[in-house]
Coordinates of C-alpha atoms in Angstrom, one line a residue:
X575 CA 104.5 -78.0 70.2
X576 CA 104.2 -81.5 68.7
X577 CA 101.1 -82.2 71.3
X578 CA 99.3 -79.1 69.3
X579 CA 100.4 -80.2 66.1
X580 CA 99.0 -83.7 66.5
X581 CA 95.9 -82.2 68.0
X582 CA 95.2 -80.1 64.7
X583 CA 96.1 -83.1 62.7
X584 CA 93.1 -85.5 64.6
X585 CA 90.9 -82.2 63.2
X586 CA 92.1 -82.0 59.9
X587 CA 88.6 -82.0 57.5
X588 CA 87.6 -85.6 56.1
X589 CA 87.1 -86.5 52.6
X590 CA 85.8 -89.3 51.2
X591 CA 87.4 -91.6 48.3
X592 CA 85.8 -94.1 46.0
X593 CA 87.5 -97.5 47.0
X594 CA 89.1 -99.8 43.8
X595 CA 85.9 -101.6 43.4
X596 CA 83.6 -98.6 43.0
X597 CA 86.0 -96.4 41.4
X598 CA 86.3 -99.1 38.7
X599 CA 82.5 -100.0 38.5
X600 CA 81.8 -96.3 38.5
X601 CA 84.5 -95.9 35.3
X602 CA 83.1 -98.7 33.4
X603 CA 79.7 -97.4 33.9
X604 CA 80.3 -94.0 32.5
X605 CA 81.9 -95.1 29.3
X606 CA 83.5 -97.8 27.6
X607 CA 86.4 -96.1 26.6
X608 CA 88.0 -96.4 30.6
X609 CA 90.4 -98.7 31.7
X610 CA 92.8 -99.5 34.3
X611 CA 96.7 -98.7 34.4
X612 CA 98.3 -100.8 36.8
X613 CA 94.8 -101.5 38.5
X614 CA 94.3 -97.9 39.1
X615 CA 91.4 -96.3 36.7
X616 CA 92.5 -93.2 34.9
X617 CA 90.2 -91.2 32.4
X618 CA 91.1 -90.2 28.9
X619 CA 93.5 -87.2 29.3
X620 CA 91.8 -85.7 32.4
X621 CA 95.2 -85.0 34.3
X622 CA 92.9 -83.4 36.9
X623 CA 90.3 -86.4 37.7
X624 CA 93.2 -88.6 37.3
X625 CA 95.5 -86.4 40.1
X626 CA 92.2 -87.1 42.3
X627 CA 91.3 -90.6 41.9
X628 CA 94.8 -92.1 41.6
X629 CA 95.9 -90.0 44.4
X630 CA 93.1 -91.6 46.6
X631 CA 93.5 -95.3 45.5
X632 CA 97.1 -95.3 46.1
X633 CA 96.4 -94.7 49.5
X634 CA 93.8 -97.0 50.1
X635 CA 96.1 -99.4 48.9
X636 CA 98.7 -98.8 51.7
X637 CA 96.1 -98.1 55.2
X638 CA 92.8 -98.5 56.2
X639 CA 92.3 -94.7 56.1
X640 CA 93.4 -93.0 52.9
X641 CA 92.5 -89.2 53.1
X642 CA 89.3 -88.5 50.9
X643 CA 88.9 -85.5 49.9
X644 CA 85.0 -85.5 50.8
X645 CA 88.4 -83.3 50.5
X646 CA 85.7 -67.4 19.6
X647 CA 87.4 -68.0 17.0
X648 CA 86.2 -70.1 14.2
X649 CA 89.6 -70.0 11.9
X650 CA 92.2 -72.8 11.4
X651 CA 94.2 -71.8 14.0
X652 CA 93.7 -71.3 17.6
X653 CA 93.6 -67.7 19.6
X654 CA 96.9 -68.5 21.1
X655 CA 98.7 -65.7 22.1
X656 CA 97.8 -63.8 25.8
X657 CA 99.8 -60.6 26.9
X658 CA 99.4 -60.6 30.3
X659 CA 102.5 -59.4 31.9
X660 CA 104.0 -62.0 33.9
X661 CA 106.6 -62.0 37.0
X662 CA 109.2 -64.8 36.2
X663 CA 111.5 -66.3 38.4
X664 CA 114.4 -68.0 36.3
X665 CA 116.4 -70.7 37.7
X666 CA 118.2 -72.2 35.1
X667 CA 119.0 -71.4 31.4
X668 CA 119.9 -74.9 30.5
X669 CA 118.6 -76.0 27.3
X670 CA 117.1 -79.6 26.7
X671 CA 116.3 -81.7 23.6
X672 CA 113.4 -83.2 22.4
X673 CA 113.0 -86.7 23.2
X674 CA 110.8 -88.2 20.4
X675 CA 109.8 -91.8 21.6
X676 CA 108.5 -94.3 19.1
X677 CA 105.0 -95.4 18.4
X678 CA 103.3 -98.3 18.0
X679 CA 99.9 -96.8 16.5
X680 CA 99.7 -98.2 13.0
X681 CA 96.0 -97.2 11.5
X682 CA 93.4 -94.4 12.5
X683 CA 89.8 -95.9 12.0
X684 CA 87.9 -93.9 9.9
X685 CA 85.2 -91.9 10.7
X686 CA 82.6 -89.3 9.7
X687 CA 82.8 -86.0 9.8
X688 CA 81.1 -84.8 12.7
X689 CA 78.1 -82.2 12.1
X690 CA 75.9 -81.8 14.6
X691 CA 75.8 -82.7 18.6
X692 CA 74.2 -86.2 18.5
X693 CA 77.5 -87.4 17.2
X694 CA 80.1 -84.9 18.8
X695 CA 83.0 -86.1 20.6
X696 CA 81.2 -84.6 23.8
X697 CA 78.2 -86.9 23.4
X698 CA 80.3 -90.1 22.8
X699 CA 82.9 -89.4 25.3
X700 CA 82.0 -87.2 27.9
X701 CA 78.1 -87.1 28.0
X702 CA 77.7 -88.4 31.8
X703 CA 80.8 -87.2 33.6
X704 CA 80.8 -83.6 31.8
X705 CA 84.0 -81.8 29.9
X706 CA 87.2 -81.6 32.6
X707 CA 88.9 -78.2 32.2
X708 CA 92.2 -80.6 31.4
X709 CA 90.1 -81.6 28.5
X710 CA 89.6 -77.9 27.3
X711 CA 93.8 -77.7 28.0
X712 CA 94.5 -80.6 26.4
X713 CA 92.5 -79.8 23.1
X714 CA 94.1 -76.5 23.5
X715 CA 97.4 -77.6 23.6
X716 CA 96.9 -79.8 19.9
X717 CA 93.1 -80.5 19.0
X718 CA 94.5 -83.1 16.8
X719 CA 96.4 -84.9 19.5
X720 CA 93.2 -84.8 22.0
X721 CA 91.2 -86.5 18.8
X722 CA 94.1 -89.3 18.3
X723 CA 93.3 -89.8 22.2
X724 CA 89.7 -90.2 22.0
X725 CA 89.6 -92.4 19.0
X726 CA 92.7 -94.8 19.4
X727 CA 93.0 -94.4 23.1
X728 CA 94.5 -92.1 26.1
X729 CA 98.1 -91.1 25.9
X730 CA 100.6 -93.4 28.2
X731 CA 101.4 -92.0 31.7
X732 CA 104.9 -91.6 31.8
X733 CA 107.4 -91.7 34.8
X734 CA 107.1 -87.8 34.7
X735 CA 103.4 -87.6 35.3
X736 CA 103.6 -90.1 37.9
X737 CA 105.6 -87.9 39.9
X738 CA 103.4 -85.2 39.7
X739 CA 100.6 -87.1 40.6
X740 CA 102.5 -88.1 43.7
X741 CA 103.4 -84.9 44.3
X742 CA 99.8 -83.6 44.5
X743 CA 98.6 -86.5 46.7
X744 CA 101.5 -85.6 49.4
X745 CA 100.8 -81.5 49.0
X746 CA 96.9 -83.0 49.5
X747 CA 97.9 -85.3 52.8
X748 CA 99.3 -82.2 54.4
X749 CA 95.9 -80.6 54.8
X750 CA 93.4 -83.1 54.6
X751 CA 92.9 -86.8 55.8
X752 CA 91.2 -89.3 53.7
X753 CA 88.9 -92.1 54.3
X754 CA 87.7 -94.3 52.0
X755 CA 83.7 -94.3 51.1
X756 CA 81.7 -97.2 49.8
X757 CA 79.5 -96.0 46.8
X758 CA 76.5 -97.7 45.1
X759 CA 75.2 -95.6 42.1
X760 CA 76.0 -92.6 40.0
X761 CA 74.0 -90.6 42.5
X762 CA 76.1 -91.2 45.4
X763 CA 79.5 -90.8 43.0
X764 CA 78.4 -86.9 42.4
X765 CA 77.2 -86.6 46.0
X766 CA 80.8 -87.6 47.3
X767 CA 82.0 -84.7 44.7
X768 CA 80.2 -82.5 46.1
X769 CA 80.5 -83.0 49.5
X770 CA 84.3 -83.0 48.9
X771 CA 83.3 -79.1 47.6
X772 CA 81.5 -78.5 50.7
X773 CA 84.4 -79.7 53.0
X774 CA 87.2 -78.2 51.1
X775 CA 85.8 -74.5 51.0
X776 CA 84.8 -75.0 55.3
X777 CA 88.5 -76.2 55.4
X778 CA 88.9 -72.8 53.8
X779 CA 86.9 -70.3 55.5
X780 CA 88.3 -71.7 58.3
X781 CA 91.8 -72.1 57.9
X782 CA 92.1 -70.5 55.1
X783 CA 93.6 -73.0 52.8
X784 CA 92.3 -75.7 50.9
X785 CA 93.6 -78.4 48.3
X786 CA 92.4 -80.3 45.5
X787 CA 89.0 -79.1 45.3
X788 CA 87.1 -80.8 43.1
X789 CA 84.5 -78.4 41.3
X790 CA 81.5 -78.8 38.9
X791 CA 79.7 -76.5 37.2
X792 CA 77.5 -74.7 34.1
X793 CA 79.4 -72.6 31.6
X794 CA 79.2 -72.0 28.2
X795 CA 76.3 -74.2 27.9
X796 CA 78.4 -77.2 29.2
X797 CA 78.9 -79.0 32.1
X798 CA 82.2 -78.9 33.0
X799 CA 84.2 -80.5 35.9
X800 CA 87.8 -80.6 37.3
X801 CA 89.9 -79.8 40.6
X802 CA 91.9 -76.8 41.6
X803 CA 95.1 -77.4 43.2
X804 CA 95.1 -74.9 46.1
X805 CA 93.2 -72.1 46.8
X806 CA 94.1 -69.5 50.0
X807 CA 92.5 -66.9 51.5
X808 CA 94.5 -63.4 51.5
X809 CA 96.6 -62.3 54.7
X810 CA 94.9 -58.9 54.6
X811 CA 91.4 -58.2 56.6
X812 CA 90.2 -56.6 53.9
X813 CA 90.6 -58.7 51.1
X814 CA 88.5 -61.7 50.7
X815 CA 88.4 -62.8 47.4
X816 CA 90.3 -66.8 47.4
X817 CA 93.6 -66.7 46.0
X818 CA 93.8 -69.7 43.4
X819 CA 96.6 -71.1 43.0
X820 CA 98.3 -74.5 40.5
X821 CA 101.5 -76.1 41.2
X822 CA 103.3 -77.9 37.9
X823 CA 106.1 -80.0 38.6
X824 CA 109.0 -80.7 36.2
X825 CA 111.4 -83.2 35.1
X826 CA 114.2 -81.1 34.6
X827 CA 115.1 -77.8 36.5
X828 CA 114.1 -74.8 34.0
X829 CA 111.0 -73.2 33.7
X830 CA 108.9 -74.3 30.3
X831 CA 108.6 -72.8 27.4
X832 CA 105.5 -70.2 26.4
X833 CA 102.9 -72.7 25.2
X834 CA 102.9 -74.5 27.9
X835 CA 102.8 -71.5 30.9
X836 CA 99.6 -70.5 27.9
X837 CA 98.0 -73.4 28.8
X838 CA 98.8 -73.6 32.6
X839 CA 97.8 -70.2 32.9
X840 CA 94.0 -71.4 30.6
X841 CA 93.8 -73.8 33.3
X842 CA 93.6 -71.5 36.2
X843 CA 91.2 -69.1 33.9
X844 CA 88.7 -71.6 33.7
X845 CA 88.7 -72.4 37.2
X846 CA 88.3 -69.0 38.5
X847 CA 85.2 -68.9 35.4
X848 CA 83.5 -72.0 36.8
X849 CA 84.0 -70.4 41.0
X850 CA 82.6 -66.9 39.7
X851 CA 79.5 -68.7 37.7
X852 CA 78.7 -71.0 40.9
X853 CA 79.3 -68.2 43.7
X854 CA 77.1 -66.0 41.2
X855 CA 74.3 -68.7 41.7
X856 CA 74.7 -70.0 38.5
X857 CA 74.2 -74.0 39.0
X858 CA 70.9 -74.7 37.3
X859 CA 70.1 -77.7 39.2
X860 CA 67.5 -79.5 37.8
X861 CA 69.3 -79.6 34.6
X862 CA 72.0 -80.9 36.1
X863 CA 69.6 -84.2 37.5
X864 CA 68.6 -84.0 33.7
X865 CA 71.6 -84.0 31.7
X866 CA 73.2 -86.6 33.6
X867 CA 70.3 -88.5 34.3
X868 CA 70.2 -88.7 37.7
X869 CA 67.2 -89.1 40.3
X870 CA 67.3 -86.3 43.4
X871 CA 65.7 -87.9 45.7
X872 CA 67.9 -91.2 45.4
X873 CA 68.4 -92.0 48.9
X874 CA 72.0 -92.1 49.7
X875 CA 74.2 -94.5 51.2
X876 CA 75.4 -94.6 54.7
X877 CA 78.9 -93.4 54.0
X878 CA 77.8 -90.4 52.4
X879 CA 75.0 -89.6 55.4
X880 CA 77.7 -90.0 57.9
X881 CA 79.8 -87.5 55.9
X882 CA 77.0 -84.6 55.4
X883 CA 76.1 -85.6 59.2
X884 CA 79.4 -84.7 59.9
X885 CA 79.4 -81.4 57.9
X886 CA 77.1 -80.0 59.7
X887 CA 74.1 -80.7 57.9
X888 CA 71.9 -83.6 57.6
X889 CA 71.3 -84.7 53.8
X890 CA 69.4 -88.3 52.8
X891 CA 69.2 -87.6 48.9
X892 CA 71.0 -86.0 46.1
X893 CA 69.2 -83.3 45.9
X894 CA 69.9 -82.4 49.6
X895 CA 73.5 -82.3 49.1
X896 CA 72.8 -80.4 46.1
X897 CA 70.7 -77.3 47.6
X898 CA 73.6 -77.1 50.6
X899 CA 76.1 -77.0 47.7
X900 CA 74.4 -73.9 46.2
X901 CA 73.6 -72.4 49.7
X902 CA 77.8 -72.7 50.4
X903 CA 78.9 -71.6 47.2
X904 CA 76.0 -68.0 47.9
X905 CA 79.1 -68.0 50.9
X906 CA 81.5 -67.1 48.9
X907 CA 83.5 -64.2 47.2
X908 CA 84.4 -64.2 43.3
X909 CA 88.0 -65.7 42.8
X910 CA 90.7 -62.9 42.9
X911 CA 91.7 -61.8 39.6
X912 CA 95.4 -62.3 40.3
X913 CA 96.0 -65.8 39.6
X914 CA 99.6 -68.0 40.3
X915 CA 101.4 -70.7 38.6
X916 CA 104.3 -72.3 40.3
X917 CA 106.9 -74.7 39.4
X918 CA 108.6 -77.3 41.3
X919 CA 111.4 -79.6 40.2
X920 CA 110.5 -82.9 40.8
X921 CA 113.7 -84.2 42.3
X922 CA 113.9 -82.2 45.4
X923 CA 110.9 -79.6 45.4
X924 CA 112.4 -76.7 44.9
X925 CA 110.5 -73.7 43.5
X926 CA 111.7 -72.6 40.1
X927 CA 109.8 -70.1 39.7
X928 CA 106.0 -68.5 39.6
X929 CA 104.0 -66.8 36.7
X930 CA 102.4 -64.4 38.3
X931 CA 99.3 -63.2 36.0
X932 CA 96.0 -61.4 35.9
X933 CA 92.7 -62.8 34.8
X934 CA 91.6 -61.9 31.4
X935 CA 87.9 -62.8 31.0
X936 CA 87.6 -61.9 27.0
X937 CA 90.5 -64.3 26.3
X938 CA 89.6 -67.2 28.5
X939 CA 86.4 -67.3 26.9
X940 CA 87.8 -67.6 23.1
X941 CA 89.4 -70.0 24.6
X942 CA 86.5 -72.2 25.5
X943 CA 84.8 -71.3 22.6
X944 CA 87.4 -72.4 20.4
X945 CA 87.5 -75.7 21.9
X946 CA 83.9 -75.8 22.3
X947 CA 84.0 -75.8 18.1
X948 CA 85.9 -79.1 18.5
X949 CA 84.1 -81.1 21.0
X950 CA 80.6 -80.2 19.9
X951 CA 82.0 -81.2 16.0
X952 CA 81.4 -77.8 14.7
X953 CA 85.1 -78.3 13.0
X954 CA 87.7 -80.7 12.5
X955 CA 90.5 -81.1 14.6
X956 CA 93.3 -78.8 13.7
X957 CA 97.4 -79.3 14.1
X958 CA 99.3 -77.5 16.2
X959 CA 100.4 -74.1 14.5
X960 CA 103.8 -74.6 12.8
X961 CA 105.6 -72.7 14.9
X962 CA 104.9 -75.0 17.9
X963 CA 105.4 -78.2 15.7
X964 CA 108.7 -79.3 18.2
X965 CA 105.7 -80.5 20.3
X966 CA 105.2 -83.5 17.4
X967 CA 108.7 -84.7 18.6
X968 CA 106.9 -86.3 22.0
X969 CA 103.5 -87.1 21.0
X970 CA 103.2 -90.8 20.7
X971 CA 100.3 -90.3 17.8
X972 CA 103.0 -88.5 15.5
X973 CA 103.2 -91.5 13.3
X974 CA 99.8 -91.1 11.9
X975 CA 99.6 -87.6 12.3
X976 CA 99.5 -85.3 9.1
X977 CA 101.8 -82.7 10.9
X978 CA 104.5 -85.0 11.2
X979 CA 104.7 -87.3 8.3
X980 CA 104.4 -83.8 6.0
X981 CA 107.5 -82.8 7.5
X982 CA 109.0 -86.4 6.1
X983 CA 109.3 -87.8 9.9
X984 CA 111.7 -84.5 11.2
X985 CA 110.6 -81.9 13.9
X986 CA 113.2 -79.5 14.2
X987 CA 112.8 -77.3 18.0
X988 CA 112.5 -73.6 17.6
X989 CA 114.2 -71.2 20.1
X990 CA 113.5 -71.3 23.5
X991 CA 111.0 -74.3 23.4
X992 CA 114.0 -76.9 22.6
X993 CA 114.1 -76.7 26.1
X994 CA 111.4 -79.2 27.0
X995 CA 111.4 -83.0 27.2
X996 CA 109.0 -85.8 26.6
X997 CA 108.3 -86.2 30.6
X998 CA 108.0 -82.3 31.0
X999 CA 104.4 -82.2 29.2
X1000 CA 102.7 -83.8 32.1
X1001 CA 101.1 -80.7 33.1
X1002 CA 100.5 -82.4 36.6

């Protein structure tokens, strides 16, 4: 039995990951706002990308081969409510109190009202890397907090967030072998993402499971990126629609408040929306090359050529990889309409509960449109709705936010939302 397990492990799909220096250089090339945290580059508020890159760098620092994953409302209040039925397993009804940390932020820099795409947040902060799904979920959580994160610096990475990142890295390690890849250009960097997707899909089709799958797509006239926690093929032969799963880790052994569940549902629905667009062959290659300023005939680095060969095809240029990416997507079926959120207790990885819900195309599009209004400069950032102002109690920008200061510096938790502490809002 042990021999078989070792043999299977040796055949685990390989995925490439940027090495420390390459990641740092690429981050600096993409935007001036990125900076290292304990020598690990972390993108602003993007937990998806942060989990992917940070886990890879952590592995690279401890061994010679670390696992790559080469593995519409315009009103002032967001359309929050979502009525899909949920199947929730409760483990604990314990209440928790809000922990309100202090903030050292002093003055918010003055900036003019955004009036068009040319001075929008999307152009200023995401022009060369695309809008991440976590950018959307962070905007849904609180547009004002998202604005502060962009203008004053990304939110702090706390202990609970680090625990969530480590857990996702461990889950990925169970099914994927990481290998370090040295990239030389932006073309290499994007080719690596596509190759990771291709390898992940191959693993999904042959083994029925893959994790930490990067996805790049074009939806609502915006380039979006993300990393899907887990995808499984149905056990029954009559169903061929992949099931999308997201695992959230919790610092306390209780389920999250409804706004957090809603935020998680939005994240998974965005992934399905991108996935379904890709399998419908809705990937405009020429627009991709033009928008990101890439040379489709760029000669890829040797490491990527080897990875493509190991993946079953020969690629010399970025265009070769993109064409194979599109061909791979054509083989896939749309994602299953039933989506799954899993909540784990960080202390022992026990299952706290699951949210099973149906995909709602109208709701998710309305949410995306609402968030994009902020990113495209079509509306000012609004504070979180008054009934959710308990969020302010653990926001690092509360001392400069009118939602907090207008209430004389005190925020009272309401009903079941009181069972939240700062570390639980990691959305990992």
